[in-house]
Coordinates of C-alpha atoms in Angstrom, one line a residue:
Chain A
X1 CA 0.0 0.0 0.0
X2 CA 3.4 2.6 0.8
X3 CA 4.9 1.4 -2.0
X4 CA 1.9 2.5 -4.1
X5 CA 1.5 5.3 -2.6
X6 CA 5.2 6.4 -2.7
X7 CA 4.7 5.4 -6.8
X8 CA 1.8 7.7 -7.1
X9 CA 3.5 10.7 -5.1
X10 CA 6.5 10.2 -7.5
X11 CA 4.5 10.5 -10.3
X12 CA 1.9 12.6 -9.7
X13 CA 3.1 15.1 -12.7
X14 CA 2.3 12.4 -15.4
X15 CA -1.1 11.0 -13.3
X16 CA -2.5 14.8 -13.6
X17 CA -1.1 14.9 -17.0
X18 CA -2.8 11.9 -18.1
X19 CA -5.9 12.6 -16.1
X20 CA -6.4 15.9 -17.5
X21 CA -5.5 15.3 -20.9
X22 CA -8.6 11.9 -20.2
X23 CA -10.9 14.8 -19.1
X24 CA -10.6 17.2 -22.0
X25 CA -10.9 14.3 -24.4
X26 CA -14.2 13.3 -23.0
X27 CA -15.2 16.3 -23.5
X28 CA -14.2 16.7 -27.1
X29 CA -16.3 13.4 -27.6
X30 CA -19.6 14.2 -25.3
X31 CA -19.6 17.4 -27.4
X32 CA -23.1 16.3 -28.4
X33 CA -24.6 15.7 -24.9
X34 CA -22.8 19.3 -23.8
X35 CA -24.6 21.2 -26.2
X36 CA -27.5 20.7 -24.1
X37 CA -25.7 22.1 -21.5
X38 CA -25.9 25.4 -21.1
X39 CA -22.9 26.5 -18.9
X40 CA -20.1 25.5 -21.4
X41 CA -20.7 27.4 -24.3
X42 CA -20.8 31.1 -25.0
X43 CA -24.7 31.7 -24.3
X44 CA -23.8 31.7 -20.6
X45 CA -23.8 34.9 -19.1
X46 CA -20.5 35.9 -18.7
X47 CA -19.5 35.3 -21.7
X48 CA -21.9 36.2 -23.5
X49 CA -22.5 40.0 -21.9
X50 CA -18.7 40.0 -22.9
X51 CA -19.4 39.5 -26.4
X52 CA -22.3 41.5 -26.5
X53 CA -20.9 44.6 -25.2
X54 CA -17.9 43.9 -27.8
X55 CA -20.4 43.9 -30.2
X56 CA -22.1 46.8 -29.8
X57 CA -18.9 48.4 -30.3
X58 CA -18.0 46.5 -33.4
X59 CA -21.0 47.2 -35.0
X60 CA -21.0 50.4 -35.4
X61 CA -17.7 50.2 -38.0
X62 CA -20.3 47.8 -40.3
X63 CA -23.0 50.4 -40.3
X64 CA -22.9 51.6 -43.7
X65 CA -22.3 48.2 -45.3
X66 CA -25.7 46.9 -43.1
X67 CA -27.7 49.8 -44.6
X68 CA -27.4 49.0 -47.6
X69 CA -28.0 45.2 -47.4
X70 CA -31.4 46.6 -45.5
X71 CA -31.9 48.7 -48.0
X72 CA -31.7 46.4 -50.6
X73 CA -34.2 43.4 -48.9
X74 CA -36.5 46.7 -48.3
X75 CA -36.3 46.9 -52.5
X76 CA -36.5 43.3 -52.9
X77 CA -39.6 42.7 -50.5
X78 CA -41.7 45.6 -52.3
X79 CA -40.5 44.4 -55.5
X80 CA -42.4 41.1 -54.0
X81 CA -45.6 42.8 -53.1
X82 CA -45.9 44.8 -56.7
X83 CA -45.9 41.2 -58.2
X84 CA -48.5 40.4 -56.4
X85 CA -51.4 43.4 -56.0
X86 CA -54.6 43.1 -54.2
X87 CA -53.4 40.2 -52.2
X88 CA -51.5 41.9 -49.7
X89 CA -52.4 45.5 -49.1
X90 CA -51.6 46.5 -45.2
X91 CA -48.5 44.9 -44.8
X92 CA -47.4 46.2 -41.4
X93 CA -50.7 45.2 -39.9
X94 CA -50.5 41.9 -41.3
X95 CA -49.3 39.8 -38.5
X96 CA -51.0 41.4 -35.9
X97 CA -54.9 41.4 -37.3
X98 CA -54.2 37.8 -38.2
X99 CA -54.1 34.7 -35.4
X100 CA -50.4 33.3 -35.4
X101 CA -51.9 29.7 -36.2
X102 CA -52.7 30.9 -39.7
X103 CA -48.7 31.1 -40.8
X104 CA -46.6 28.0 -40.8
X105 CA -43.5 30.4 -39.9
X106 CA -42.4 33.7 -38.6
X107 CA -39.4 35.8 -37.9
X108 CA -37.6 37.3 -35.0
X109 CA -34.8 39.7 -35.1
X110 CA -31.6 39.1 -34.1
X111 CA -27.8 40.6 -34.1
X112 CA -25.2 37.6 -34.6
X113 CA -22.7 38.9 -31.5
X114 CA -20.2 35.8 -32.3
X115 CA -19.0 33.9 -35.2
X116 CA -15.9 32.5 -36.8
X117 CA -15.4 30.9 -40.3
X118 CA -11.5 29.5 -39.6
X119 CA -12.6 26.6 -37.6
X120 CA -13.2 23.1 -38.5
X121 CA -16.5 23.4 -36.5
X122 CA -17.8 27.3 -36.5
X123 CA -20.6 28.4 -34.4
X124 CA -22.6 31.4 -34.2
X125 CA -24.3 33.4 -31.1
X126 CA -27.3 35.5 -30.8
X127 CA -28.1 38.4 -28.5
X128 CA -31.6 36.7 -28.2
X129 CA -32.9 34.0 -25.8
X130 CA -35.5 32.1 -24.2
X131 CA -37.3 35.5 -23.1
X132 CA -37.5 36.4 -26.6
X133 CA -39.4 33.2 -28.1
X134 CA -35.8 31.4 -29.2
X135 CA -36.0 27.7 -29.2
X136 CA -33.1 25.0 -30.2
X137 CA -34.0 23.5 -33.6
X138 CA -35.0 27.1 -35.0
X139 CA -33.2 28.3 -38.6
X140 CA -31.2 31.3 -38.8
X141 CA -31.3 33.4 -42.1
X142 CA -29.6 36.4 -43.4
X143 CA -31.0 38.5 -45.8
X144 CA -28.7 36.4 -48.1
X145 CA -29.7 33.5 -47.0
X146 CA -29.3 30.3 -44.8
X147 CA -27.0 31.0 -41.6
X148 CA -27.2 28.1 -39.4
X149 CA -29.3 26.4 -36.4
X150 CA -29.7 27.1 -33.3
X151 CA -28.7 24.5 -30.9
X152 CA -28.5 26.2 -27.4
X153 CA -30.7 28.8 -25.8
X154 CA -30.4 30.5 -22.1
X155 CA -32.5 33.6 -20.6
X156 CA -31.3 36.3 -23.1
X157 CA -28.8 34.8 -25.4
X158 CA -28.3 31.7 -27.6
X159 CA -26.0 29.9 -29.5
X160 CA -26.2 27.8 -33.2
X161 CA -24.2 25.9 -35.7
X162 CA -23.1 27.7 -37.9
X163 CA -23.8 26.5 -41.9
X164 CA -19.7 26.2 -41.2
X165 CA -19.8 23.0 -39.5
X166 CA -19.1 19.8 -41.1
X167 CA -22.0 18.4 -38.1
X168 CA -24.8 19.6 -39.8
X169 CA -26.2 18.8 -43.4
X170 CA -29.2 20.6 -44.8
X171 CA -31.8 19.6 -47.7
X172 CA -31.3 21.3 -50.0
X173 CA -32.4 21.0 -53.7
X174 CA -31.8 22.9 -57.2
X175 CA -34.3 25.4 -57.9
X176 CA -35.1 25.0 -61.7
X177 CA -36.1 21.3 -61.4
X178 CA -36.4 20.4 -57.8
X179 CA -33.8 17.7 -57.7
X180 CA -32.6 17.5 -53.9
X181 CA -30.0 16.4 -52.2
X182 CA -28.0 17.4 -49.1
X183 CA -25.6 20.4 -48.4
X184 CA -22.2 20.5 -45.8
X185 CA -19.3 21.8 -45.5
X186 CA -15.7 19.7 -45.8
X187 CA -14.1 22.3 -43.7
X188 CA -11.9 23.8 -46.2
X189 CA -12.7 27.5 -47.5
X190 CA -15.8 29.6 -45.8
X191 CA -16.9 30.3 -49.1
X192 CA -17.7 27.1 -50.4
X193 CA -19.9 23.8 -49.4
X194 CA -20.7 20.6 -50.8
X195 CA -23.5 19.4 -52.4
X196 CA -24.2 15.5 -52.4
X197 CA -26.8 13.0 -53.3
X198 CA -27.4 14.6 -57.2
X199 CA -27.7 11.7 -59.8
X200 CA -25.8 11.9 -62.7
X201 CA -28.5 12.1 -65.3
X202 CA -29.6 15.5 -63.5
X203 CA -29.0 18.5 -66.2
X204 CA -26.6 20.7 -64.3
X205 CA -24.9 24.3 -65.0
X206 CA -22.6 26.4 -63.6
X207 CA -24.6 29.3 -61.8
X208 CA -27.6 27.6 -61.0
X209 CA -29.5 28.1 -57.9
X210 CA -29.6 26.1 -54.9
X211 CA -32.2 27.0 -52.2
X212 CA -33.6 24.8 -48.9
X213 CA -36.2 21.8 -50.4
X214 CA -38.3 22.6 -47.5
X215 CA -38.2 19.0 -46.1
X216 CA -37.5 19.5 -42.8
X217 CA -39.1 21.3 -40.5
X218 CA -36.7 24.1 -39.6
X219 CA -36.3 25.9 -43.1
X220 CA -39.1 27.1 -45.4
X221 CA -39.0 26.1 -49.1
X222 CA -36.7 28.2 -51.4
X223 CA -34.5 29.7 -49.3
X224 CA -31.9 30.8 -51.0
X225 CA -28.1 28.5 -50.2
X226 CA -26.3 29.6 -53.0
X227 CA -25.3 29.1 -56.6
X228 CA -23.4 26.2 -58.9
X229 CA -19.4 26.9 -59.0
X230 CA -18.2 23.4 -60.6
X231 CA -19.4 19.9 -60.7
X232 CA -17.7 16.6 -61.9
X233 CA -18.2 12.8 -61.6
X234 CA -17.2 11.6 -58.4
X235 CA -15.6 8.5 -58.9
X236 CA -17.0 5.3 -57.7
X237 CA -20.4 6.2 -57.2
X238 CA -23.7 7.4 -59.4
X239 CA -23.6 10.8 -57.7
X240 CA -21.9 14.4 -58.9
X241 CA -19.5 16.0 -56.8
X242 CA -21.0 19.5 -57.0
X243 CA -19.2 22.7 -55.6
X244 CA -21.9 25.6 -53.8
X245 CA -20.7 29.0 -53.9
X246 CA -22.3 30.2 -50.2
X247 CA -24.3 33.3 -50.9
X248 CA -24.0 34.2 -47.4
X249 CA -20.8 35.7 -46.9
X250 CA -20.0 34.4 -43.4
X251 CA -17.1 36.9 -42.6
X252 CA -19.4 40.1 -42.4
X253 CA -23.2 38.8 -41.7
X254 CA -24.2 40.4 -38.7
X255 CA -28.2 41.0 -38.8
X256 CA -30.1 37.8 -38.8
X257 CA -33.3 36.5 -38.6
X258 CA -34.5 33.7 -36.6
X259 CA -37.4 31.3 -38.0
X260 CA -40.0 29.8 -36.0
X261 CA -42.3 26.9 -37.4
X262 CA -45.4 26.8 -35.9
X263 CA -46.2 23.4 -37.4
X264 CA -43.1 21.9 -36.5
X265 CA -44.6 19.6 -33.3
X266 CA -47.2 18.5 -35.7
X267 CA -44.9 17.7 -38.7
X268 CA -42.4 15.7 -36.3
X269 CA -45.2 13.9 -34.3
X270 CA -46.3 12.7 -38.3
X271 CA -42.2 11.8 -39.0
X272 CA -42.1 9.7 -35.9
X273 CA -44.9 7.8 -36.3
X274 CA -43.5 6.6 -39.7
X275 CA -40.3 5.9 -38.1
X276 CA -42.1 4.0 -35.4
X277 CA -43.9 2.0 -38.6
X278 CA -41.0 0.8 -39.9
X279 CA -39.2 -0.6 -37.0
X280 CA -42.4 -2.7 -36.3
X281 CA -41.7 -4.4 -39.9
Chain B
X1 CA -4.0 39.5 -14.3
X2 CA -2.7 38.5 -17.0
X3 CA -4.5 35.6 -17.1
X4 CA -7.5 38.1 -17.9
X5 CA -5.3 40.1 -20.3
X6 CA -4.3 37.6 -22.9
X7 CA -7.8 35.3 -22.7
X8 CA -9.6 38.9 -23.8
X9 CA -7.1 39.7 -26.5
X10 CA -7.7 35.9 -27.6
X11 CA -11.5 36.0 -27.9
X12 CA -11.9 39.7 -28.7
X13 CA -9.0 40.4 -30.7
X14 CA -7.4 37.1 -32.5
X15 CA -10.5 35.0 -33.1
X16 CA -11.9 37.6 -35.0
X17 CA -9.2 38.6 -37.6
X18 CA -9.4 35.1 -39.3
X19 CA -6.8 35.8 -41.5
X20 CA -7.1 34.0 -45.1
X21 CA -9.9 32.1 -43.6
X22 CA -7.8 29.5 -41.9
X23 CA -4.8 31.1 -40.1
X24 CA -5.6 31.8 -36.6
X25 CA -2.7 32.8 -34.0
X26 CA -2.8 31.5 -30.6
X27 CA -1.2 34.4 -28.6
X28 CA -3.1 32.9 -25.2
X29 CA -0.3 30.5 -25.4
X30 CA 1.7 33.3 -23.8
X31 CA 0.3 32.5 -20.3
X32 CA 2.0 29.0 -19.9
X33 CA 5.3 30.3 -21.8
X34 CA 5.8 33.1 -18.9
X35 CA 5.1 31.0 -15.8
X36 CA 7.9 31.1 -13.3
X37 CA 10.4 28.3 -14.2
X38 CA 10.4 27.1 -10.4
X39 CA 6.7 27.3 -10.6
X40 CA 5.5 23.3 -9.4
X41 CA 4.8 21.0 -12.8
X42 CA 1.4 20.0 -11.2
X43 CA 0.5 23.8 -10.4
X44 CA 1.7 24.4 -14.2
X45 CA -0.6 21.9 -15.5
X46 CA -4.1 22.9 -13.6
X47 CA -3.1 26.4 -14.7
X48 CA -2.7 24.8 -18.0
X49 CA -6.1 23.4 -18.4
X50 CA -7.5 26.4 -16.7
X51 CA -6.6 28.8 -19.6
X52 CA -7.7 26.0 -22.2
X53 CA -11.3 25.7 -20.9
X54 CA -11.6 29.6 -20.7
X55 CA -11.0 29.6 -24.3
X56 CA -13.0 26.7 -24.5
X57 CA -16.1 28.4 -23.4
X58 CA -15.6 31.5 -25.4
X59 CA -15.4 29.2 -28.4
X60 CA -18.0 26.7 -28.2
X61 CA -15.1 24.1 -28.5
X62 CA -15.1 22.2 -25.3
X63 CA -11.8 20.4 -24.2
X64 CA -9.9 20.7 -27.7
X65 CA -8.2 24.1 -26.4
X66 CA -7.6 22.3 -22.9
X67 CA -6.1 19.3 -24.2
X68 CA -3.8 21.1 -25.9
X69 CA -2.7 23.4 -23.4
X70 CA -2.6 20.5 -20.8
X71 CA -0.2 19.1 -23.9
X72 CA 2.2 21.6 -23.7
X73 CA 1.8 22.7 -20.1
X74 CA 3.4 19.0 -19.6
X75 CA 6.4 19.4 -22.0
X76 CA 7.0 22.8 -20.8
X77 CA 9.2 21.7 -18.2
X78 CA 11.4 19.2 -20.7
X79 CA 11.6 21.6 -23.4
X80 CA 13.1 24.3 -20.9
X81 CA 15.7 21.7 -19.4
X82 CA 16.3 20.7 -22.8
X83 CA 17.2 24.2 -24.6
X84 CA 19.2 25.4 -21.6
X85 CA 21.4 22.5 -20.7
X86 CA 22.3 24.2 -17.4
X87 CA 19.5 24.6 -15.1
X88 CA 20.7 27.5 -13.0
X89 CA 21.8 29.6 -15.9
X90 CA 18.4 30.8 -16.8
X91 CA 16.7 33.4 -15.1
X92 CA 13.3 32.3 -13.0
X93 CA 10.8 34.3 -15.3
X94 CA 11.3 32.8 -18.6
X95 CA 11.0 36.2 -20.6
X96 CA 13.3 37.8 -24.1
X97 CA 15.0 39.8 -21.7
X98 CA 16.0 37.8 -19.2
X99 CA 17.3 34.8 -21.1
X100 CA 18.2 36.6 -24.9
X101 CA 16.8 36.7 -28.0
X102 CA 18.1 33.6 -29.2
X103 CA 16.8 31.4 -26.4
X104 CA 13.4 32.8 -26.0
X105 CA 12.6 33.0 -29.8
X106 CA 13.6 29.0 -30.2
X107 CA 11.6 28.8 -26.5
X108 CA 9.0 29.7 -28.0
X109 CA 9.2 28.2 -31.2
X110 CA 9.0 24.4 -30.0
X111 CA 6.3 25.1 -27.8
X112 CA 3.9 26.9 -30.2
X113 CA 4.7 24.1 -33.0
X114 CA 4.0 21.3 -30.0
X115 CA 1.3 22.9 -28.7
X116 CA 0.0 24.1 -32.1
X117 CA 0.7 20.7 -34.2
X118 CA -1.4 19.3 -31.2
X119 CA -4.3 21.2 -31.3
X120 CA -5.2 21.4 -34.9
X121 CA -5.1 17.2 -35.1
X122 CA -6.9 17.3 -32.0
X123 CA -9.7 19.9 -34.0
X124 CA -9.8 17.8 -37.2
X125 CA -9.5 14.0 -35.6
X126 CA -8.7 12.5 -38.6
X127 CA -5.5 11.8 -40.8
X128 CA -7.3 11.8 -43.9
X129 CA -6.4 15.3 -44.7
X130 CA -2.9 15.0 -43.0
X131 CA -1.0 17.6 -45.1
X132 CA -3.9 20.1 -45.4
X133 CA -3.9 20.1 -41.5
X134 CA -0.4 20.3 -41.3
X135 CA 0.1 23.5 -43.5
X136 CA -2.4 25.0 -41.6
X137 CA -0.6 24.1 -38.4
X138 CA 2.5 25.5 -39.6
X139 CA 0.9 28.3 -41.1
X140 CA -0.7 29.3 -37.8
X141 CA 2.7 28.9 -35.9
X142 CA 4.9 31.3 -38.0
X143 CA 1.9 33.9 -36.8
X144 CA 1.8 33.1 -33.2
X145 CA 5.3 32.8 -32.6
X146 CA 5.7 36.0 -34.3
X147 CA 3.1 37.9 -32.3
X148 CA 4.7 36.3 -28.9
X149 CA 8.5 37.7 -29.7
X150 CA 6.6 41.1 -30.8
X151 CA 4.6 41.1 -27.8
X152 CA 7.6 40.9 -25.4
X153 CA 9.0 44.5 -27.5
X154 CA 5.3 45.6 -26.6
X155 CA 3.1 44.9 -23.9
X156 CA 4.6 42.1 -21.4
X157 CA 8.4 43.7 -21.0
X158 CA 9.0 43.3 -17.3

């Protein structure tokens, strides 16, 4: 029992080297159960008043750039309604005269007060929580298009996945002929991701559109992902290797928009009960 | 103090200039470089993981910064005995003044490449792409062990 002990005492710099190097690790690989933990991640509050007061420092250097993307989704939106007369007429009254049940989705606000794109797995933080209707499993869209997810939420801030993050795929189809198949990101450049899953007898071209197929629950149809930069013939198997140009550009987006489905219990509850049929068979 | 110092430059500072979208220096490194040499290897290595996990949290990245720094928290000690032959020739604070130039730059230079080499495997977990990790490794290095020898001209003199 000494002789132990004496061993342990004698090495006690390469036990607590070992033992901490054994607790980082498990955390590296229970990364999945810790995102539902809300203490290690930057939607705590420490770090994430830090980062919001930083923030609101930050943003005012990216003031002029944000007006004009607002300005231009203000141009694009009426451009919308002209296209479409009679049918919409009070916009700004719209959502409050009508019950929320009536819209599968709407929108809430929200100033991106983290992100990176240099990682291998980027993530993104919101200066809105749980106070202000933020759930996990809710999209995140720029005027540009799809952000991310989020994953994490606490009283007043939350965090996502960022479209940057080989984790997380997205349905996503092409817009001329609906063909789907499902968008990541390899981890190489922050202006790129990978689209899989398109057959090769699918017509492609360079520059065509890629938007969200609207298959699962979190994204509407059609919103926009990006557009064709090169495709080839993967080899060994019957699908293209196509590259996505991001229409987001992840270094500057700052103003987001978070998506709430209101049918989204409802759609699941429908999804499960398939899965459910087919493990009976 | 310090402590506070480089952790704030790290997250506010560093991890947002993501140069050429994959180049990220590491200046927090800084900390564990500038710990008394007669500082107690176990005391070295809590502080180690300490300063990892803080980055950690600030970067939704939990334990791949603290392994790393654990990594090279341990080999400090080694690398130090190792570069100066002569334990009582160096000075106890292991700083470009104290110890020269040419000491602290190559000080510095095996522990950023350890510590660096360590955590971008660590972040990818896979061989597969072994040389694009390792350019980006090396790429990252150059900058951090540039910032640390400027930063000792700068901010952390005494």
């Amino acid at each position: 029992m000494s002789s132990l002990f004496r061993y342990l005492l004698r090495h006690h710099v390469f036990i607590l080297f070992i033992l901490l190097e054994v607790l980082s690790l498990v955390l590296v690989f229970n990364y999945n159960n810790y995102q539902r933990s809300v203490y290690l991640n930057s939607s705590n509050r420490i770090t994430g008043n830090i980062y919001n007061a930083y923030s609101k420092v930050t943003n005012y250097f990216s003031l002029p750039r944000v007006n004009q993307e607002l300005a231009a989704e203000n141009a694009r939106l009426k451009g919308l309604l002209a296209q479409q007369p009679g049918t919409v007429q009070l916009p700004e009254n719209m959502m409050q005269r009508q019950p929320a049940g009536e819209y599968s989705f709407s929108f809430v606000s929200a100033r991106l007060i983290s992100n990176s794109v240099n990682r291998q797995h980027n993530f993104i933080t919101l200066n809105k929580g749980r106070k202000d209707g933020i759930k996990p499993d809710q999209g995140v869209i720029s005027a540009n298009g799809v952000v991310g997810v989020i994953t994490n939420v606490s009283e007043s801030f939350s965090t996502g996945i960022s479209l940057l993050n080989p984790r997380w795929n997205i349905s996503a189809k092409l817009k001329k002929n609906d063909y789907f198949g499902s968008l990541s990101w390899d981890g190489r450049d922050y202006r790129f991701a990978q689209l899989n899953e398109i057959p090769f007898h699918v017509p492609l071209a360079k520059g065509d559109t890629i938007v969200t197929s609207g298959f699962s629950s979190i994204f509407p149809e059609g919103i926009m992902l990006g557009t064709i930069e090169s495709f080839e013939k993967g080899g060994g198997d019957n699908f293209f290797v196509v590259q996505v140009r991001l229409s987001v550009d992840f270094k500057s987006v700052t103003y987001v928009e978070v998506i709430e489905n209101h049918h989204r219990d409802e759609i699941e509850q429908l999804q499960k009960m398939i899965n459910d049929g087919n493990n009976l068979d | 103090m310090m402590f506070v110092t480089v952790v704030l430059i790290q997250v506010l500072l560093l991890n947002q200039i993501q140069f050429s979208g994959f180049v990220n220096p590491y200046l927090y490194l800084l900390f564990i470089l500038l710990l008394p040499v007669s500082m107690a290897r176990y005391q070295v290595l809590l502080l180690s993981f300490l300063l990892g996990l803080t980055i950690d949290v600030f970067s939704n990245t939990p334990g791949i910064h603290a392994s790393a720094t654990v990594f090279a928290g341990f080999l400090r000690s080694p690398v130090i005995g190792r570069l100066s032959g002569r334990e009582s020739e160096i000075n106890d604070y292991p700083g470009l003044k104290q110890n020269g130039m040419r000491w602290f730059i190559l000080y510095t230079a095996v522990m950023v490449i350890l510590h660096h080499f360590f955590l971008f495997y660590v972040e990818v977990f896979t061989l597969s792409r072994f040389f694009a990790t390792f350019f980006r490794s090396l790429a990252s290095s150059v900058f951090t062990i540039f910032m640390i020898v400027l930063s000792q001209f700068l901010i952390f003199r005494d």
